[in-house]
Short mmCIF file of C-alpha atoms and ligand atoms in Angstrom, two decimals:
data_model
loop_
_atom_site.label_atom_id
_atom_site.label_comp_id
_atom_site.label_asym_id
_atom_site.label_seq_id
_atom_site.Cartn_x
_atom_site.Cartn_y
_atom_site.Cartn_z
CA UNK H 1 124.22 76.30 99.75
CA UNK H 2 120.94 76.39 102.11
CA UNK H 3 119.00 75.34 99.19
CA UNK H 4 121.05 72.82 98.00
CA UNK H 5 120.85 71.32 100.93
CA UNK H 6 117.52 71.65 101.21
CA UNK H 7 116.20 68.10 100.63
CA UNK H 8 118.70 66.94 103.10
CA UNK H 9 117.45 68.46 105.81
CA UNK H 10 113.56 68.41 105.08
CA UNK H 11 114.36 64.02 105.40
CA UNK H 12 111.85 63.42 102.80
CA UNK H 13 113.34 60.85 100.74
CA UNK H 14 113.38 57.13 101.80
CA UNK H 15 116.55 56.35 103.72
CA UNK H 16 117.84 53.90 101.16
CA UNK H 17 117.00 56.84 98.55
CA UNK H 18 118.80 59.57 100.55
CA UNK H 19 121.67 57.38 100.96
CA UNK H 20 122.23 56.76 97.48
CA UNK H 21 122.18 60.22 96.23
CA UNK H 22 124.85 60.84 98.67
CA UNK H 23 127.28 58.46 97.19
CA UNK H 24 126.16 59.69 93.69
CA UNK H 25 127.41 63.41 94.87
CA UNK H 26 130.64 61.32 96.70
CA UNK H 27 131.16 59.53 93.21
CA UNK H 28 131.63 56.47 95.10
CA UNK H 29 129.35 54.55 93.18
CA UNK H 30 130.33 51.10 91.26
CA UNK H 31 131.01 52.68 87.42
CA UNK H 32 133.61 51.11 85.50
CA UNK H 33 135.87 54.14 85.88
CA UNK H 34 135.73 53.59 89.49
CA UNK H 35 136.37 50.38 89.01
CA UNK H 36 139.20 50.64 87.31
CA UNK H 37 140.95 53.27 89.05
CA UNK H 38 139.75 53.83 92.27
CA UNK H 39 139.13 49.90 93.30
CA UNK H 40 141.91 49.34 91.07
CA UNK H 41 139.86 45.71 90.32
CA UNK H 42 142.05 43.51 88.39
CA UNK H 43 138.83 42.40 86.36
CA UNK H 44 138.03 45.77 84.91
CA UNK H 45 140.51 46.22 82.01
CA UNK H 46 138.15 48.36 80.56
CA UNK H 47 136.61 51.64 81.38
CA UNK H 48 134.25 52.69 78.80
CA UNK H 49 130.43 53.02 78.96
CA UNK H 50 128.59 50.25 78.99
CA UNK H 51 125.63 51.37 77.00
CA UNK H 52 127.28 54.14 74.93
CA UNK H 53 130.97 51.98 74.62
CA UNK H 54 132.16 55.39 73.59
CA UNK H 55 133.31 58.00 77.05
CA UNK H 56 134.61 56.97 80.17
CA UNK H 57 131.87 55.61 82.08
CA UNK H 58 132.06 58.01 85.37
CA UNK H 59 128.93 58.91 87.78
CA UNK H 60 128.83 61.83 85.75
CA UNK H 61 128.70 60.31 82.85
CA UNK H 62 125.43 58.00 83.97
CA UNK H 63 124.15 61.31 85.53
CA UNK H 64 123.80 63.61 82.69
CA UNK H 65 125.92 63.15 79.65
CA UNK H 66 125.69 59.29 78.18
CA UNK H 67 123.87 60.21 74.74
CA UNK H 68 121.73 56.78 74.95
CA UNK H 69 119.80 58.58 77.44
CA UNK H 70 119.28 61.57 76.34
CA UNK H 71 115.84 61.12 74.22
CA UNK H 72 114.75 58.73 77.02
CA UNK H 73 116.37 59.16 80.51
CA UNK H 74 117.30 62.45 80.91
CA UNK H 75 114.13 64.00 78.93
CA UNK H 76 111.79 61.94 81.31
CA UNK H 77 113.67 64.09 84.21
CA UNK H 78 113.77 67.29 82.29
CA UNK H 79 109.86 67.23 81.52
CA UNK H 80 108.85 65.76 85.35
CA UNK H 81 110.61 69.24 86.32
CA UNK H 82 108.71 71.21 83.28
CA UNK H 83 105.47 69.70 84.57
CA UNK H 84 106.17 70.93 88.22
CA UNK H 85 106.82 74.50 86.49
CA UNK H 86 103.94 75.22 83.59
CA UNK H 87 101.25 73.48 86.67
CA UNK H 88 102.16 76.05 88.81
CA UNK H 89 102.31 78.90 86.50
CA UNK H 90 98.88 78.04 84.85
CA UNK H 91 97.26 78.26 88.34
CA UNK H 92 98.07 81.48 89.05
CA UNK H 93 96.39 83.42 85.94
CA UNK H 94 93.60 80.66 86.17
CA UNK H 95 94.63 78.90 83.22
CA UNK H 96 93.53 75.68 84.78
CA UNK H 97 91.33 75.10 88.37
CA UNK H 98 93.05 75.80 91.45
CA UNK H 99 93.52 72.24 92.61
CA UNK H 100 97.83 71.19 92.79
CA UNK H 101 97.90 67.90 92.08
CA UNK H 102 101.16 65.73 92.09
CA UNK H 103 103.15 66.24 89.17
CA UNK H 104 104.24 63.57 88.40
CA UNK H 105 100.36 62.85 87.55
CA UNK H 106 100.12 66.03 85.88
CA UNK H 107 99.91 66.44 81.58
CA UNK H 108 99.96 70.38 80.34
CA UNK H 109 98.10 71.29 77.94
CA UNK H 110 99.79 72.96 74.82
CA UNK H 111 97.91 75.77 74.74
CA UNK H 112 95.88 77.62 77.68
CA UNK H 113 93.83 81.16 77.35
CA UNK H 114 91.93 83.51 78.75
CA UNK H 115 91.54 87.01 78.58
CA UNK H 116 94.43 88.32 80.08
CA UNK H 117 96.98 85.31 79.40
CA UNK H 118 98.13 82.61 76.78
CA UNK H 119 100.08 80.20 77.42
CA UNK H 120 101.89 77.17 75.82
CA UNK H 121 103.40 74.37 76.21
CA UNK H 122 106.49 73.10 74.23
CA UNK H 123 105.87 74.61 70.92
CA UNK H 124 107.26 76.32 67.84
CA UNK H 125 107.18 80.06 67.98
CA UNK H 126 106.35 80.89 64.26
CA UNK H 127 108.17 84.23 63.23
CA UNK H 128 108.67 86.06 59.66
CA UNK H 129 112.36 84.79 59.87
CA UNK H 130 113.56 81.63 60.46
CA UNK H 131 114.35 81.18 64.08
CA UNK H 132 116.15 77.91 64.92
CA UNK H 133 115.84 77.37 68.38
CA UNK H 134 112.12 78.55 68.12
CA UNK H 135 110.65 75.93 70.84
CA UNK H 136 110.78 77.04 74.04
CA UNK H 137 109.36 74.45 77.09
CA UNK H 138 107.00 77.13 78.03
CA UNK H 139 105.95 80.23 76.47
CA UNK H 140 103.62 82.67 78.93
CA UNK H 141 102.24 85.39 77.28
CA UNK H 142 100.63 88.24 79.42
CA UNK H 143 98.03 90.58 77.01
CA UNK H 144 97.44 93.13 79.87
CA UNK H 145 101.02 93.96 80.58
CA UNK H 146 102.18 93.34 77.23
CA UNK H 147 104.99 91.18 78.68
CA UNK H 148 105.98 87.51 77.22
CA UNK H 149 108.11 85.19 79.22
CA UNK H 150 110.20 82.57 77.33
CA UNK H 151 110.88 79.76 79.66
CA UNK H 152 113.26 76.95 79.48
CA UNK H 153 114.39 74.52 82.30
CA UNK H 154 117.58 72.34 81.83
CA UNK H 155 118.86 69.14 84.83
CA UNK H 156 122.52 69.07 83.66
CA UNK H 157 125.06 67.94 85.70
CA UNK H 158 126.52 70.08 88.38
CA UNK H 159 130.14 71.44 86.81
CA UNK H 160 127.70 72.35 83.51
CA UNK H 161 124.97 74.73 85.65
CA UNK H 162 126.80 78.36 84.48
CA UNK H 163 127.46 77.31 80.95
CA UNK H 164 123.81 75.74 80.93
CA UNK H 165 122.16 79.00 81.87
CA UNK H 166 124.88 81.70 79.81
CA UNK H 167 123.88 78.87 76.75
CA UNK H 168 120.01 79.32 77.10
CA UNK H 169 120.05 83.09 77.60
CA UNK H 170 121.95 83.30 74.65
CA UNK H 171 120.16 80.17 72.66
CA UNK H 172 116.75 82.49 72.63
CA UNK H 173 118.53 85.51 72.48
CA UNK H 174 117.12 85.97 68.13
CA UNK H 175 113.83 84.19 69.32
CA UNK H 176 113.27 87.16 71.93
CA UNK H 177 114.73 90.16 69.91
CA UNK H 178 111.94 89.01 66.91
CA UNK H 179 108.94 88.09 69.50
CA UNK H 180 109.30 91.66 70.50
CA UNK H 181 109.46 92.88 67.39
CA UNK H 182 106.46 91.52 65.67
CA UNK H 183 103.98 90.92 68.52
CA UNK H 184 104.59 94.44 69.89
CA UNK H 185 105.48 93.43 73.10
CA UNK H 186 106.48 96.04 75.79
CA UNK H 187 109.22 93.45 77.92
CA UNK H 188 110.59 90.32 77.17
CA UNK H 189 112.24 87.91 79.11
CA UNK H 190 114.19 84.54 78.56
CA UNK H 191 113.67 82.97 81.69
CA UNK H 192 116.41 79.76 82.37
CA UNK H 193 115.31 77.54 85.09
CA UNK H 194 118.54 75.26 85.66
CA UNK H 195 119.28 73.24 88.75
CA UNK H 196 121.59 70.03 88.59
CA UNK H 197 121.01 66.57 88.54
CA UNK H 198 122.40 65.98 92.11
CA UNK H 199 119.90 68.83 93.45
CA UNK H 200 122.45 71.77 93.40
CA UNK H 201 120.57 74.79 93.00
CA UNK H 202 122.29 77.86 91.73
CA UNK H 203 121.58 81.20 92.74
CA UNK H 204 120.34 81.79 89.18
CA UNK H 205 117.11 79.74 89.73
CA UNK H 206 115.72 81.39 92.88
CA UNK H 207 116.07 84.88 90.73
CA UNK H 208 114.76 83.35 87.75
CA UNK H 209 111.47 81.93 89.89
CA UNK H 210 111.09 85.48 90.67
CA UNK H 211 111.33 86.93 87.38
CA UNK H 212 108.28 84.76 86.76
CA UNK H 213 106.20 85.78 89.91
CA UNK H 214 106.76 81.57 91.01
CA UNK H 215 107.04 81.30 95.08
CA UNK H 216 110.75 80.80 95.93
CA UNK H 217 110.41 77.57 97.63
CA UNK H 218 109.06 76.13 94.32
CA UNK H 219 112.63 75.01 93.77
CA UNK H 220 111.97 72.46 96.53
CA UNK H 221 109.76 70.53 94.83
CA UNK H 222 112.08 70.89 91.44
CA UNK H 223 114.96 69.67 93.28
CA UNK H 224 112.78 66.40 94.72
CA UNK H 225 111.99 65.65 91.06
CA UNK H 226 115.67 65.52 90.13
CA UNK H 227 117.34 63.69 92.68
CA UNK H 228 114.66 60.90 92.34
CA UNK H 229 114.61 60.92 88.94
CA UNK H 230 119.06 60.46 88.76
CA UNK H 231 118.45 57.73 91.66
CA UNK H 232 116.07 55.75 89.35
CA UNK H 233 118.44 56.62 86.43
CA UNK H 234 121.89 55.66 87.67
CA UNK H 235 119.78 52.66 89.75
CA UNK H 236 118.31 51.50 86.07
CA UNK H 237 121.48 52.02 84.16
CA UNK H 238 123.63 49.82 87.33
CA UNK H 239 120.66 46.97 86.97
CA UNK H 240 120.64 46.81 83.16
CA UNK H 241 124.73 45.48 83.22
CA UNK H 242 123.83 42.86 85.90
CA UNK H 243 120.89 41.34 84.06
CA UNK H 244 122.67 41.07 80.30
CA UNK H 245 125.86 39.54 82.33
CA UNK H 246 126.32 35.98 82.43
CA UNK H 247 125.88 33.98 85.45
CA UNK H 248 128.39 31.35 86.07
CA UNK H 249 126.65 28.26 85.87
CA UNK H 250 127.76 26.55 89.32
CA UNK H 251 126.11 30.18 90.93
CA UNK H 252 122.95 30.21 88.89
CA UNK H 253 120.85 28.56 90.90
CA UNK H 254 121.74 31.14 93.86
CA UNK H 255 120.66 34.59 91.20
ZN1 LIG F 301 127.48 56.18 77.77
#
């Protein structure tokens, strides 16, 4: 709960952007399900997505689970908080210089090496057998130890964290048992990092940033990256219905 609450209390989003989170996480936010059944507004006889036209278009909905977003929206979010991740794991081994800079300015490369480490970067595992879910978001390889940690980071929304994590543990369950296998590997791990789209962080991440030798606190920084990125998301998707509606004519002049 103290680390969900975390960006609350540190105060450093703009007050407009703090604000709106808030009433994202109080669902009071103008969707056409909460139009039409919490306003009750005679207009809205209709309460289906308006990109999608297909679910009921809730906060949640916006937040994390309209599929017109998912290749666009929601993977913008998801890599801002892989970026945050593979910069700060590359520093450490000295993949790359030791100079953070913001990551929203940072690109990884997809494959870093040195002596003791390798490391990449969204790509295909190639095994003997066929391994579907193959691509890990971040694959860190440690020679010395013999250790190889398969990393994956997911923003869904907050009622879908457990099933989230229990589905990636289990999604590179095959990858893991053949990695071991045929690279000789003494340990490895499948490492989930999942917080939620509102900034919830689950108990789950702060072990799983320890499994990989990451500072706790780097969850802080995670957590920034998703609530801005759901503000500008929920903000965009609120806009785009305003600007494709049609303005009376008598009002126009005042748009
Ligand atoms: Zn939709």
């Amino acid at each position: 709960m103290e680390a969900s609450n975390k960006w609350l209390k540190l105060g450093s989003l703009f007050p407009e952007t703090e604000g709106f989170i808030i009433a994202i996480q109080d669902q009071v936010i103008n969707t056409n399900n909460y139009k039409k059944y919490i306003v009750k507004d005679p207009n809205t006889h209709n309460d289906k997505c308006r990109k999608c036209h297909r679910h009921p278009e809730t906060i949640q909905h916006i937040t994390g689970a309209c599929p017109t977003l998912t290749q666009t929206d929601y993977t913008h979010r998801h890599n801002q908080v892989v970026h945050i991740i593979h910069q700060k794991l590359a520093i450490k081994p000295k993949l790359i210089p030791n100079k953070l800079m913001p990551y929203y300015q940072y690109t990884p490369k997809p494959v870093l090496e040195n002596t003791n480490y390798r490391m990449y970067f969204d790509r295909a595992i190639l095994t003997d057998k066929t391994i579907h879910n193959n691509r890990p978001d971040i694959t860190l390889i440690d020679k010395v130890k013999k250790e190889i940690y398969i990393i994956d980071i997911a923003v869904p929304n907050t009622h879908n964290i457990q099933k989230t994590i229990t589905e990636k543990i289990h999604k590179y369950t095959e990858l893991k048992e053949e990695v071991h296998r045929i690279w000789k590997m003494d340990r490895v791990y499948i490492v989930p990092l999942v917080l939620s789209s509102t900034g919830v962080i689950p108990k789950y991440l702060l072990h799983s940033l320890n499994v990989i030798n990451l500072p706790e606190n780097t969850y802080i920084t995670m957590q920034k990256a998703a609530i801005l990125n759901t503000c500008r998301i929920v903000r965009k998707f609120l806009q785009e219905y305003s600007a494709t509606q049609t303005i009376p004519e008598h009002t126009a002049h005042l748009a």
